[in-house]
Short mmCIF file of C-alpha atoms and ligand atoms in Angstrom, two decimals:
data_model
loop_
_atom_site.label_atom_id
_atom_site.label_comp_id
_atom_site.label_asym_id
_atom_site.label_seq_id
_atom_site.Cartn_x
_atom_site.Cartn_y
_atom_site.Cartn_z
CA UNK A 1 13.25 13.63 -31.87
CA UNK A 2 10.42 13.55 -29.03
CA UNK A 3 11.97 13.88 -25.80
CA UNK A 4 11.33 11.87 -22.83
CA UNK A 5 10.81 12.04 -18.71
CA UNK A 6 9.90 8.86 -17.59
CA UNK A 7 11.59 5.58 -18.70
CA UNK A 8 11.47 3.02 -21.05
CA UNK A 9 10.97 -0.11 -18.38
CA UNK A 10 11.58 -4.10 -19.51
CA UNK A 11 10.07 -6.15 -17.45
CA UNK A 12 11.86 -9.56 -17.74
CA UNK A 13 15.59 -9.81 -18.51
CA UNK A 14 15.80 -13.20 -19.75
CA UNK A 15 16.88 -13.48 -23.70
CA UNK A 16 14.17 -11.19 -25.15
CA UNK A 17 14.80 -8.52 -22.34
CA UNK A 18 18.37 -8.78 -23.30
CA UNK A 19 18.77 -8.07 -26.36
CA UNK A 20 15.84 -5.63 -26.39
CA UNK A 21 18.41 -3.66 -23.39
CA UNK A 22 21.41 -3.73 -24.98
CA UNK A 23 20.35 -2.85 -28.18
CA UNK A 24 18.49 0.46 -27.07
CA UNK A 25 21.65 1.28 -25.45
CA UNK A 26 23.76 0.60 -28.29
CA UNK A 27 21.06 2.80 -30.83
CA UNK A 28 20.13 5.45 -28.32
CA UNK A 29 22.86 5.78 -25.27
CA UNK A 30 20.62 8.54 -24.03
CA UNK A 31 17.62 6.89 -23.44
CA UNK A 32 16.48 6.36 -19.87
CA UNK A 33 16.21 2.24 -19.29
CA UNK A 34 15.20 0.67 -16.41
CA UNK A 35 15.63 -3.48 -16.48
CA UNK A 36 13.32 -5.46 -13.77
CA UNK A 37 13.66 -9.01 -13.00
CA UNK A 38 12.18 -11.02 -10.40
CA UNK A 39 15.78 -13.29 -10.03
CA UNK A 40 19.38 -12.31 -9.66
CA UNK A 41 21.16 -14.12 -12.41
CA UNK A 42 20.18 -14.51 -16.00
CA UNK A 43 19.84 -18.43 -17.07
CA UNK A 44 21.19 -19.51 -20.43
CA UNK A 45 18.70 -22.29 -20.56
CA UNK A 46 20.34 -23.96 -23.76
CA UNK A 47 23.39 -24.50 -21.87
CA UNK A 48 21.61 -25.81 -18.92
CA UNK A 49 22.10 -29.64 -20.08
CA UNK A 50 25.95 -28.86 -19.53
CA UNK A 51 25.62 -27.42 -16.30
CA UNK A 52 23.98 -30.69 -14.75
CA UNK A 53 26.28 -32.54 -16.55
CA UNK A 54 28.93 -30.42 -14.83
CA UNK A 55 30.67 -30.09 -18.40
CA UNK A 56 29.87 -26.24 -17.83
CA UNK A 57 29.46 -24.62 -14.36
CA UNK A 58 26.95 -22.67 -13.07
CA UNK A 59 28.87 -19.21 -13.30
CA UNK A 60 29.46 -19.71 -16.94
CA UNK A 61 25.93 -20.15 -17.83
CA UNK A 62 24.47 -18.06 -14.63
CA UNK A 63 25.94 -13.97 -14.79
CA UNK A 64 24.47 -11.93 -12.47
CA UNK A 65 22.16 -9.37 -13.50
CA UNK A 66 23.66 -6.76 -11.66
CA UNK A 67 27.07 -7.44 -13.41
CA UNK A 68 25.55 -7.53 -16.83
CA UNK A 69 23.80 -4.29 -16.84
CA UNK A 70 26.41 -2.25 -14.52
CA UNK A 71 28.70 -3.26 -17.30
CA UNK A 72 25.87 -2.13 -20.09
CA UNK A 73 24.95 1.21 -18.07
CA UNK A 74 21.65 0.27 -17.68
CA UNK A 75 19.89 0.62 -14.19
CA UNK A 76 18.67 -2.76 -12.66
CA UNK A 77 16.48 -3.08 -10.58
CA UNK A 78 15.41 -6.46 -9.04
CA UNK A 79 11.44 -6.95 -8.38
CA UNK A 80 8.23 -8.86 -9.48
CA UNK A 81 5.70 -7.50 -11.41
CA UNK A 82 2.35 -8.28 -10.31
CA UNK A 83 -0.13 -5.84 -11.98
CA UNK A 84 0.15 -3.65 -14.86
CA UNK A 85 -2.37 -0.71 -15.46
CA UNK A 86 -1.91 -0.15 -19.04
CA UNK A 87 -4.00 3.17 -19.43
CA UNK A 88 -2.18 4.87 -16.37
CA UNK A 89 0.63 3.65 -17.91
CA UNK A 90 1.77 2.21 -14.30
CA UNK A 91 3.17 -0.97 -13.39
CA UNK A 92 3.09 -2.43 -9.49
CA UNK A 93 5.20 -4.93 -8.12
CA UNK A 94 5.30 -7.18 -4.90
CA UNK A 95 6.73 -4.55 -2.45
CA UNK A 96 4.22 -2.30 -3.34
CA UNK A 97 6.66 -0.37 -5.50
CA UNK A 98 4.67 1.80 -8.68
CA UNK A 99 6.56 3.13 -11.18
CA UNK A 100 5.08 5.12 -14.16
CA UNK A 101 6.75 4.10 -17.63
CA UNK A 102 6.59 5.91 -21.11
CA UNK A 103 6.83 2.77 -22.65
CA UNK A 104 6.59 -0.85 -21.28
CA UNK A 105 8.15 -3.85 -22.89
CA UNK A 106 6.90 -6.95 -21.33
CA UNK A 107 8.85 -10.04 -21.22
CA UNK A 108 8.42 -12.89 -18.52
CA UNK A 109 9.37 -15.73 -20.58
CA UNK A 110 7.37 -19.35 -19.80
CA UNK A 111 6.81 -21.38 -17.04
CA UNK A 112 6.59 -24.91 -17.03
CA UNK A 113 2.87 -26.15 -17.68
CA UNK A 114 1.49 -29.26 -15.68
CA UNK A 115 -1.84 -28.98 -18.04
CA UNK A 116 -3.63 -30.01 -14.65
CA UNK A 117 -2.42 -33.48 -14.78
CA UNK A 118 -2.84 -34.99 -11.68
CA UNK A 119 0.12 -35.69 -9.50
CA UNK A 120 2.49 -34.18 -11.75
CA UNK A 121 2.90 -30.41 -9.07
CA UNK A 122 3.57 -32.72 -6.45
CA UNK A 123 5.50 -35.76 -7.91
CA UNK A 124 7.82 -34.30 -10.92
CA UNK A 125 11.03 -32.45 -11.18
CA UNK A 126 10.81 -29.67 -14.29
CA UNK A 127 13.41 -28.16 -16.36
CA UNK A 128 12.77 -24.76 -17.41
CA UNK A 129 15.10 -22.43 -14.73
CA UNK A 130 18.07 -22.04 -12.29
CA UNK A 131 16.09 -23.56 -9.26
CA UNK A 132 14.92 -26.74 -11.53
CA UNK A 133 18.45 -27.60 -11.94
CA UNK A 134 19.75 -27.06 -9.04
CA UNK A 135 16.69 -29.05 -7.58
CA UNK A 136 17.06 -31.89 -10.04
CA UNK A 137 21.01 -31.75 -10.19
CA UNK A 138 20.78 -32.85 -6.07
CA UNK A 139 17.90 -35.24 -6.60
CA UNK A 140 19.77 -37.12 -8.88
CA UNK A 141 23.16 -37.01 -7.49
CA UNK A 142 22.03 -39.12 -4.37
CA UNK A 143 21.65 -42.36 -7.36
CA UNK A 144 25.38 -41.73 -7.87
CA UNK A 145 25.77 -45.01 -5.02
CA UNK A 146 23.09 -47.11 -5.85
CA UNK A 147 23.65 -50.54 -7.13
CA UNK A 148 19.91 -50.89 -8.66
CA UNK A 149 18.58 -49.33 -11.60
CA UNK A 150 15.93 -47.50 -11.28
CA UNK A 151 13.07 -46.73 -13.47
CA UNK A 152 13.08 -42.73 -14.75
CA UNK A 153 10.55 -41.33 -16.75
CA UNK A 154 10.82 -38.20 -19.02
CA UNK A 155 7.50 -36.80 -19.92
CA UNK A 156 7.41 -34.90 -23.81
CA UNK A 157 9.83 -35.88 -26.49
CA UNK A 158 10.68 -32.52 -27.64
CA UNK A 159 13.45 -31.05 -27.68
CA UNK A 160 13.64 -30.34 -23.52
CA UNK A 161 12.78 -34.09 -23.48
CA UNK A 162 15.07 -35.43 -25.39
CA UNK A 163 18.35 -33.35 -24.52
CA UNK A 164 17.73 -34.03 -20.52
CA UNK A 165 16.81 -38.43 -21.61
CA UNK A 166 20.38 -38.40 -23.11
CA UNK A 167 22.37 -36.08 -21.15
CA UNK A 168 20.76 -38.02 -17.97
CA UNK A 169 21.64 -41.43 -19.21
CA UNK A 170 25.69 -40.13 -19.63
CA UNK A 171 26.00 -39.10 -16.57
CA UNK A 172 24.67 -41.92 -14.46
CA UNK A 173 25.74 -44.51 -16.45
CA UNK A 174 23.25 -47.82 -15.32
CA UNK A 175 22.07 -45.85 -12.76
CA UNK A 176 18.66 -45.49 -14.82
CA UNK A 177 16.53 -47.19 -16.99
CA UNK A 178 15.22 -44.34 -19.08
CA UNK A 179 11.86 -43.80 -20.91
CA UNK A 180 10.28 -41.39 -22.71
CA UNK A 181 6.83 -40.99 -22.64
CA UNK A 182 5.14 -38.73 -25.70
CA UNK A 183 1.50 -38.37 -26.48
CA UNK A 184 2.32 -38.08 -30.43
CA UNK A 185 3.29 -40.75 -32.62
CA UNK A 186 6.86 -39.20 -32.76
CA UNK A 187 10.14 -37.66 -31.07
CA UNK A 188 10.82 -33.45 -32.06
CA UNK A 189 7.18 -33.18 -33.75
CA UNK A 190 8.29 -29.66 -34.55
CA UNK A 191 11.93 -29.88 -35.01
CA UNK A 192 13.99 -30.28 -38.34
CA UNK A 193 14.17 -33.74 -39.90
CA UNK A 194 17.80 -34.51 -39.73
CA UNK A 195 18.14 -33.10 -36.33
CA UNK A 196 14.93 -35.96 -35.26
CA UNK A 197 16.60 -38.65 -37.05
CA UNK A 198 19.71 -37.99 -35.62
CA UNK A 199 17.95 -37.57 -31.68
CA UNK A 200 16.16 -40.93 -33.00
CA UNK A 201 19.94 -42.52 -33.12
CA UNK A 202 20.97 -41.14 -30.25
CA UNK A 203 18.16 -42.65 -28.04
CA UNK A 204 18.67 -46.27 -29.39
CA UNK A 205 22.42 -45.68 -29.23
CA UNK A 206 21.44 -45.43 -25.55
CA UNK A 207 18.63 -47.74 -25.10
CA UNK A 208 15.84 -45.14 -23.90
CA UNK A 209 12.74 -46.49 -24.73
CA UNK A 210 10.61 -43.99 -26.14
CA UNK A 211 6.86 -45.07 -25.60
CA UNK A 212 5.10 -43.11 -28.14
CA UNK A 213 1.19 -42.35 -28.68
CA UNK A 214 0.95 -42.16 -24.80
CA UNK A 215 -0.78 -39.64 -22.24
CA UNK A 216 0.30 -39.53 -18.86
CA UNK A 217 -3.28 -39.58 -17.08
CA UNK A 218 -1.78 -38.97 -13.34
CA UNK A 219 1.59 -39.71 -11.05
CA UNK A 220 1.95 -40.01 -7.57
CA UNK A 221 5.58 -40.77 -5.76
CA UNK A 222 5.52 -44.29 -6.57
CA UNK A 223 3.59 -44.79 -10.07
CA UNK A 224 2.65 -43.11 -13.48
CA UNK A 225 -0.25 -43.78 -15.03
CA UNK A 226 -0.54 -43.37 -18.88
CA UNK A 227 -3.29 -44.19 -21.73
CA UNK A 228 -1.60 -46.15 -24.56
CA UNK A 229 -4.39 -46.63 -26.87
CA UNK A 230 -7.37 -47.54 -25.13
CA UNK A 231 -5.17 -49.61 -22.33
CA UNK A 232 -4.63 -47.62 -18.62
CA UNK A 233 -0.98 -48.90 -17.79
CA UNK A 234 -0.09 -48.00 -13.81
CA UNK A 235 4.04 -48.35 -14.15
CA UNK A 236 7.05 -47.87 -11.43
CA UNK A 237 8.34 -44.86 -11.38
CA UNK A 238 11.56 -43.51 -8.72
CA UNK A 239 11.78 -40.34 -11.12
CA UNK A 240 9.60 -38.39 -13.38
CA UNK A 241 10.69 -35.12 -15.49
CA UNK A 242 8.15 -33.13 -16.64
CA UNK A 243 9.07 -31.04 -20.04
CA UNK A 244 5.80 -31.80 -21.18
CA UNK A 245 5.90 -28.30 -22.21
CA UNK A 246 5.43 -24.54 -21.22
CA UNK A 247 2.78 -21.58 -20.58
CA UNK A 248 3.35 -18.08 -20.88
CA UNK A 249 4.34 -16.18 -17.35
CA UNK A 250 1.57 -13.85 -17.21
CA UNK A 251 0.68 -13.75 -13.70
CA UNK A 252 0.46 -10.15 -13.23
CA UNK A 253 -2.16 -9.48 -16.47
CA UNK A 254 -5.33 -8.75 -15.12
CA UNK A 255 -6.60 -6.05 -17.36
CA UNK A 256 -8.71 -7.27 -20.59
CA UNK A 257 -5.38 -7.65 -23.55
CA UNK A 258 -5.89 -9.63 -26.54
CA UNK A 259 -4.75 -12.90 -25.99
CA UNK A 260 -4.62 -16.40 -27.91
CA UNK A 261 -3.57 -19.58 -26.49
CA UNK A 262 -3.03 -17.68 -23.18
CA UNK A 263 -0.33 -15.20 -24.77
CA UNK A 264 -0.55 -11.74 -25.11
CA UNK A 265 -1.59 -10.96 -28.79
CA UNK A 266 0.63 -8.42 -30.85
CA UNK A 267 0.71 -6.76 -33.79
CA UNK A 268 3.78 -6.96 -36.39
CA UNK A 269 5.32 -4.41 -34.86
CA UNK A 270 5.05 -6.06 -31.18
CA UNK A 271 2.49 -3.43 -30.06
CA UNK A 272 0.13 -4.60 -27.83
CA UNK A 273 -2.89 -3.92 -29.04
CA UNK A 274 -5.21 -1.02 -28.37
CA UNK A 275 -1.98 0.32 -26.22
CA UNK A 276 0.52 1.27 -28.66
CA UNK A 277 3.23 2.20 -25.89
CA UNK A 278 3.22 -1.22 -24.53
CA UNK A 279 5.08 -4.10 -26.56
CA UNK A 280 5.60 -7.89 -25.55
CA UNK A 281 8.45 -10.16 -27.19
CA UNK A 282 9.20 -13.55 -26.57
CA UNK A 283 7.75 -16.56 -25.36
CA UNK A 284 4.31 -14.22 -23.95
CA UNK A 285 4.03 -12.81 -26.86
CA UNK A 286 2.04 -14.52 -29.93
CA UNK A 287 1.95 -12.30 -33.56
CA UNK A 288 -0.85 -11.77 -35.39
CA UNK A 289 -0.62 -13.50 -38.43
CA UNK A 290 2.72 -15.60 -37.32
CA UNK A 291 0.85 -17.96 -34.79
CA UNK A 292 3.17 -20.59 -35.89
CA UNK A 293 6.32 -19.11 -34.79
CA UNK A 294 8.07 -21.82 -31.85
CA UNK A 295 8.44 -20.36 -28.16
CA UNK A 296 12.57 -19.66 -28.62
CA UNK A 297 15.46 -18.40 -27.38
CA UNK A 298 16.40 -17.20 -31.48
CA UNK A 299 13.06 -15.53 -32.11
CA UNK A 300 13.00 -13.60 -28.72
CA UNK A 301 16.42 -12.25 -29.24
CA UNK A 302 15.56 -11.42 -33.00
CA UNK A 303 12.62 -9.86 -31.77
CA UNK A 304 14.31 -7.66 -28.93
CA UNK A 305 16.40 -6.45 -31.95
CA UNK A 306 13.86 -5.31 -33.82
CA UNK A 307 11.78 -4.07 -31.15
CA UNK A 308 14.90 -1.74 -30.37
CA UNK A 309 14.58 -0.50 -33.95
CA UNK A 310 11.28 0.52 -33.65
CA UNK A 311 11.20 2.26 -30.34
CA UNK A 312 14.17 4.31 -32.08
CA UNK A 313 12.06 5.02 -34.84
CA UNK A 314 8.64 5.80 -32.68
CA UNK A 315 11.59 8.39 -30.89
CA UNK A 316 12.05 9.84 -34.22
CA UNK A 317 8.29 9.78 -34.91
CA UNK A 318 8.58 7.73 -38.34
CA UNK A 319 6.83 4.69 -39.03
CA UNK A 320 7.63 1.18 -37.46
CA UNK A 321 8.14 -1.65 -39.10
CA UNK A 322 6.98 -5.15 -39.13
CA UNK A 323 8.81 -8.07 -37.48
CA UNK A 324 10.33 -10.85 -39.92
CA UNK A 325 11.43 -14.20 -38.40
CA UNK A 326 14.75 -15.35 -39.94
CA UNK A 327 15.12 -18.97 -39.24
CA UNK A 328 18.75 -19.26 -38.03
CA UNK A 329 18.28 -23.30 -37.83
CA UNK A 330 18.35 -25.13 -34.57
CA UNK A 331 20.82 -27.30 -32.16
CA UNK A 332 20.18 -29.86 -29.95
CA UNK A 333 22.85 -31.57 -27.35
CA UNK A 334 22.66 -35.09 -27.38
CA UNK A 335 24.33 -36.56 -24.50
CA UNK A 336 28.06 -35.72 -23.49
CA UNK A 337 30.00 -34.81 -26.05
CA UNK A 338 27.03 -35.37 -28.92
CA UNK A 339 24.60 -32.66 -30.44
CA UNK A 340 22.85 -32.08 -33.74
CA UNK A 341 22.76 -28.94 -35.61
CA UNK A 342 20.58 -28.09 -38.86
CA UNK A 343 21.16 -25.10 -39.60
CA UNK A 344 21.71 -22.38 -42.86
CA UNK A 345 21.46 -25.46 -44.95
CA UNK A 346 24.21 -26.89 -43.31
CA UNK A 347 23.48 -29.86 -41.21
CA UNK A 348 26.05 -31.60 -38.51
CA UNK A 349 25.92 -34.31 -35.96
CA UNK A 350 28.21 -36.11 -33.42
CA UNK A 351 31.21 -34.88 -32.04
CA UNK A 352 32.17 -32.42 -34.54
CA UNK A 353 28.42 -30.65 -34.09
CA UNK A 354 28.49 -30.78 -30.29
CA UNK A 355 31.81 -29.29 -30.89
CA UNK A 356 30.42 -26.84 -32.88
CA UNK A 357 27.66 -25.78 -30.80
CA UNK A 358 29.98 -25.60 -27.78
CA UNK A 359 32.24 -22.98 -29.88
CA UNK A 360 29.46 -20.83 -31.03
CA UNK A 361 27.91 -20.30 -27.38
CA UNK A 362 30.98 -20.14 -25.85
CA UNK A 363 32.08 -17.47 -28.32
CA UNK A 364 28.92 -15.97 -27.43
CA UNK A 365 29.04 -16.47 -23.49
CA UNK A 366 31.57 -13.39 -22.63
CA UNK A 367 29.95 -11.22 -24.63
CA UNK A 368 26.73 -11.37 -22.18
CA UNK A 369 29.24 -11.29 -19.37
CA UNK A 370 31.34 -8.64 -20.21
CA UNK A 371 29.12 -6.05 -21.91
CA UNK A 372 26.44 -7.94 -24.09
CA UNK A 373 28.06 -5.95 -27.56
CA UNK A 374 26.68 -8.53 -29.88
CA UNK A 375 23.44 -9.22 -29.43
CA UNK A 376 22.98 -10.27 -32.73
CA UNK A 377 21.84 -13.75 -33.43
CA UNK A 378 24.51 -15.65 -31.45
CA UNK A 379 22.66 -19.00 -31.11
CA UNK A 380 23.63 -19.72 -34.59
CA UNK A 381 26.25 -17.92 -36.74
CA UNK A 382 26.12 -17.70 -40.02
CA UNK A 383 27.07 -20.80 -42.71
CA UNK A 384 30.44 -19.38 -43.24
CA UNK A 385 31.41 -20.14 -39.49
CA UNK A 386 29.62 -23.26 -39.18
CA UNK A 387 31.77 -24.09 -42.86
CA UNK A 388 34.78 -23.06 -41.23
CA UNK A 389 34.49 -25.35 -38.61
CA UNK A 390 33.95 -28.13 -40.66
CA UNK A 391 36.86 -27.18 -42.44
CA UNK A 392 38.99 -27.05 -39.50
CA UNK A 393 38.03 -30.63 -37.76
CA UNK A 394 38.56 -33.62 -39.37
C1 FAD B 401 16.14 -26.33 -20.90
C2 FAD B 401 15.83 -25.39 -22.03
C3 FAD B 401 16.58 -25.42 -23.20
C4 FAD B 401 16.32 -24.55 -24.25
N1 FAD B 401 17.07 -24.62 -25.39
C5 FAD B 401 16.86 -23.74 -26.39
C6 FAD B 401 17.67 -23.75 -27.58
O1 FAD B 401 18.58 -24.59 -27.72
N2 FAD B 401 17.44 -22.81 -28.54
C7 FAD B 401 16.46 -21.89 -28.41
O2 FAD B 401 16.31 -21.05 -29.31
N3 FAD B 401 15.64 -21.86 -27.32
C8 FAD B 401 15.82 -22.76 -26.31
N4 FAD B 401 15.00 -22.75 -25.19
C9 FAD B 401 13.86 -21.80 -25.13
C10 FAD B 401 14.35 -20.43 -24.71
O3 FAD B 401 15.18 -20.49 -23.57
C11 FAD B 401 13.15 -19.51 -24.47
O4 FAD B 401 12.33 -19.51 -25.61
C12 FAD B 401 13.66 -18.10 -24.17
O5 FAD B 401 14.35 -18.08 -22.93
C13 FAD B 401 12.50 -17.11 -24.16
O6 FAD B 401 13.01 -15.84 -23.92
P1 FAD B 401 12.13 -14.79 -23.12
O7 FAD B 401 12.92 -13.53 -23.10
O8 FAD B 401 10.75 -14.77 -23.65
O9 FAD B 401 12.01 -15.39 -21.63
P2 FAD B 401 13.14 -15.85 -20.62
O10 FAD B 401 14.45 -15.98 -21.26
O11 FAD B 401 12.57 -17.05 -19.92
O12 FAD B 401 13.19 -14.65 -19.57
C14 FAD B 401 12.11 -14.27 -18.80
C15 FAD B 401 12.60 -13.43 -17.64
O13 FAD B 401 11.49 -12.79 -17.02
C16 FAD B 401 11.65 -12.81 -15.62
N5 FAD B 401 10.32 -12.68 -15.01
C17 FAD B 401 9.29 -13.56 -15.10
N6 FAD B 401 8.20 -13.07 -14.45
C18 FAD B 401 8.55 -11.87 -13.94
C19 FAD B 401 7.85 -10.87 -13.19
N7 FAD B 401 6.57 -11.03 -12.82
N8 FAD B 401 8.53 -9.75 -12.84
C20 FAD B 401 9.82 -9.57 -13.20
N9 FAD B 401 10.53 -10.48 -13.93
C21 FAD B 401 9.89 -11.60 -14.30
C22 FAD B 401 12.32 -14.16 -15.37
O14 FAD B 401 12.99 -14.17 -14.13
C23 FAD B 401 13.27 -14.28 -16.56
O15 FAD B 401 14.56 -13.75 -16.27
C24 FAD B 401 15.25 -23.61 -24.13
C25 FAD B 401 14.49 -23.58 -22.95
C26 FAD B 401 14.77 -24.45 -21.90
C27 FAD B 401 13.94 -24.40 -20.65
#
């Protein structure tokens, strides 16, 4: 087993950081870790519908880094990466602090992605982390006393899209009169049949108007323009939500790594290439060969898994091996007290799935709190507990 001085740093502790941390620890208690993250509390974004819906609060879905790795053993160490010299092997960050690694894992996550639009910086409320919701969650309480509806626009009907249209529309009941605005000629382009038709219900249930084939062309504070067809339509807006969709965090690379579609390219093993002790997972990092893997929370966490593997076996100088997506399924919430699930061959909708879904993150939740021992796939169990459930309920 080689032997090592300086430490393994992650850079990025969100779900691919993680798992990648805990499960190093758990293979190799030995090994000297060092977790950095620009913020002081992890987000579990998939839960973040229930925090502004104030069916979850923020501490449940918010731990603080310092309590999660404390508990793990794992030094901390809060900072922001903003240059990397890959053949010094030397990362900087914004206080001037360098620190040499033997092996980097980089990963930053996404960041929401205005695609230039016009207006949409200055005019729109996003969705993607802690400071979106709590900006959004006090925008929108301040409708709570109005007697008018007003007109609120959600821009993307994926998944983001969709789960924020209906939880929205719960919450301030006739407050709102919601649309969705989508460039494609459907809702969940990318998402699993049953769970589309059953967001497709859900919408109507609600009456948001989902205006399809549309691009938003620009928005300022009182008006979004969009291109349906060949017709320019300038429409009232009071609120706009942008989950339009996402771009890799990459900020602090500057040095000349492979990348496509602006993320950093690896190899099956989630080497970087031409620098074989640097590795990205999650949503930076794009596979050569698996381009068509989605930007989630289950393929960063199976990746940080893997990853672990491998770093034990580069330890033990044998031969890595090559990442294999396992597709777990997929939830969506839809509204207050509604989700979908499709997952394992097993699909589920209504109360029973939202029910569901609540169980297996909750049964999750402490685990991250308390000492992060399973960092297995807990976004989605396996068919035997999602059968059991079904079992149980009526
Ligand atoms: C609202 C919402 C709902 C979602 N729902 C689901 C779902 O139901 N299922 C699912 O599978 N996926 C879901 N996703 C997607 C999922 O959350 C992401 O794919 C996942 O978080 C990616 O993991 P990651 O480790 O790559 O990045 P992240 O989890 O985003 O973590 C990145 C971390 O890097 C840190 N960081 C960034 N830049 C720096 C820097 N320069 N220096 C130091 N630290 C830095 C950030 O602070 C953050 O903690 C959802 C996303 C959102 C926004």
């Amino acid at each position: 087993m080689k032997s090592i001085k300086k430490p393994i740093v992650i850079v990025g502790a969100g779900f691919g950081g993680l798992t990648v941390a805990s499960s190093l620890k758990r293979l190799n208690p030995s090994l000297p870790i060092l977790v950095v993250d620009s913020e002081e509390k992890f987000i579990f974004k998939p839960l973040m519908y229930e925090v502004l819906s104030e069916e979850l609060s923020m501490w449940e879905t918010a731990p603080e880094f310092s309590n999660i790795f404390s508990n793990l053993g794992i030094t901390f160490l809060r900072n922001s990466l903003t240059k990397i010299r890959f053949d010094e092997k030397v990362l900087e960050f914004c206080d001037e602090l360098i620190i040499s690694y033997e092996l980097v894992i980089l990963c930053t996550g996404s960041v929401s992605n205005s695609f230039s639009v016009k207006g949409v910086d200055e005019n729109c409320y996003f969705f993607n982390n802690l400071n979106d919701l709590k900006k959004l969650k006090s925008f929108l309480q301040k409708f709570q006393n109005y007697t008018t509806k007003k007109n609120l626009f959600v821009i993307g009907a994926g998944p983001s899209g969709v789960e924020i249209a209906c939880k929205i529309n719960d919450i301030y009941k006739n407050k709102f009169v919601i649309s969705i605005v989508e460039k494609s000629n459907e809702i969940l382009g990318r998402n699993k049949i049953f769970n589309r038709e059953e967001a497709e219900k859900a919408l109507e249930r609600r009456k948001i108007k989902v205006i399809l084939n549309s691009t938003v062309q620009q928005i300022s504070d009182q008006k979004i323009r969009i291109l349906d067809d060949s017709e320019i339509k300038d429409l009232d807006q009071d609120v706009v939500i942008w989950t339009a969709g996402v771009k890799p965090n990459l900020s602090y690379i500057n040095e000349q790594v492979t990348q496509k579609d602006g993320r950093i390219q690896v190899n099956e093993k989630l080497q970087i290439e031409n620098y074989i002790n640097s590795f990205a997972i999650g949503d930076i990092a794009i596979i050569k060969g698996m381009e068509d893997l989605p930007v989630t929370a289950q393929i960063a966490m199976q990746q940080g898994n893997h990853l672990a593997k491998n770093i034990e076996l580069l330890f033990q100088e044998k031969d890595l091996l090559p990442f294999d997506f396992e597709d777990n399924g997929e939830m969506i919430s839809l509204g207050i007290g509604e989700a979908s699930i499709s997952a394992l061959g097993v699909t589920l909708s209504g109360k029973l799935a939202f029910e569901a879904r609540r169980l297996i993150y909750a049964s999750k939740m402490p685990d991250i709190i308390k000492s992060l021992k399973s960092t297995a796939s807990w976004l989605f169990q396996k068919k035997s507990t999602i059968n059991n459930l079904i079992n149980k309920k009526p």
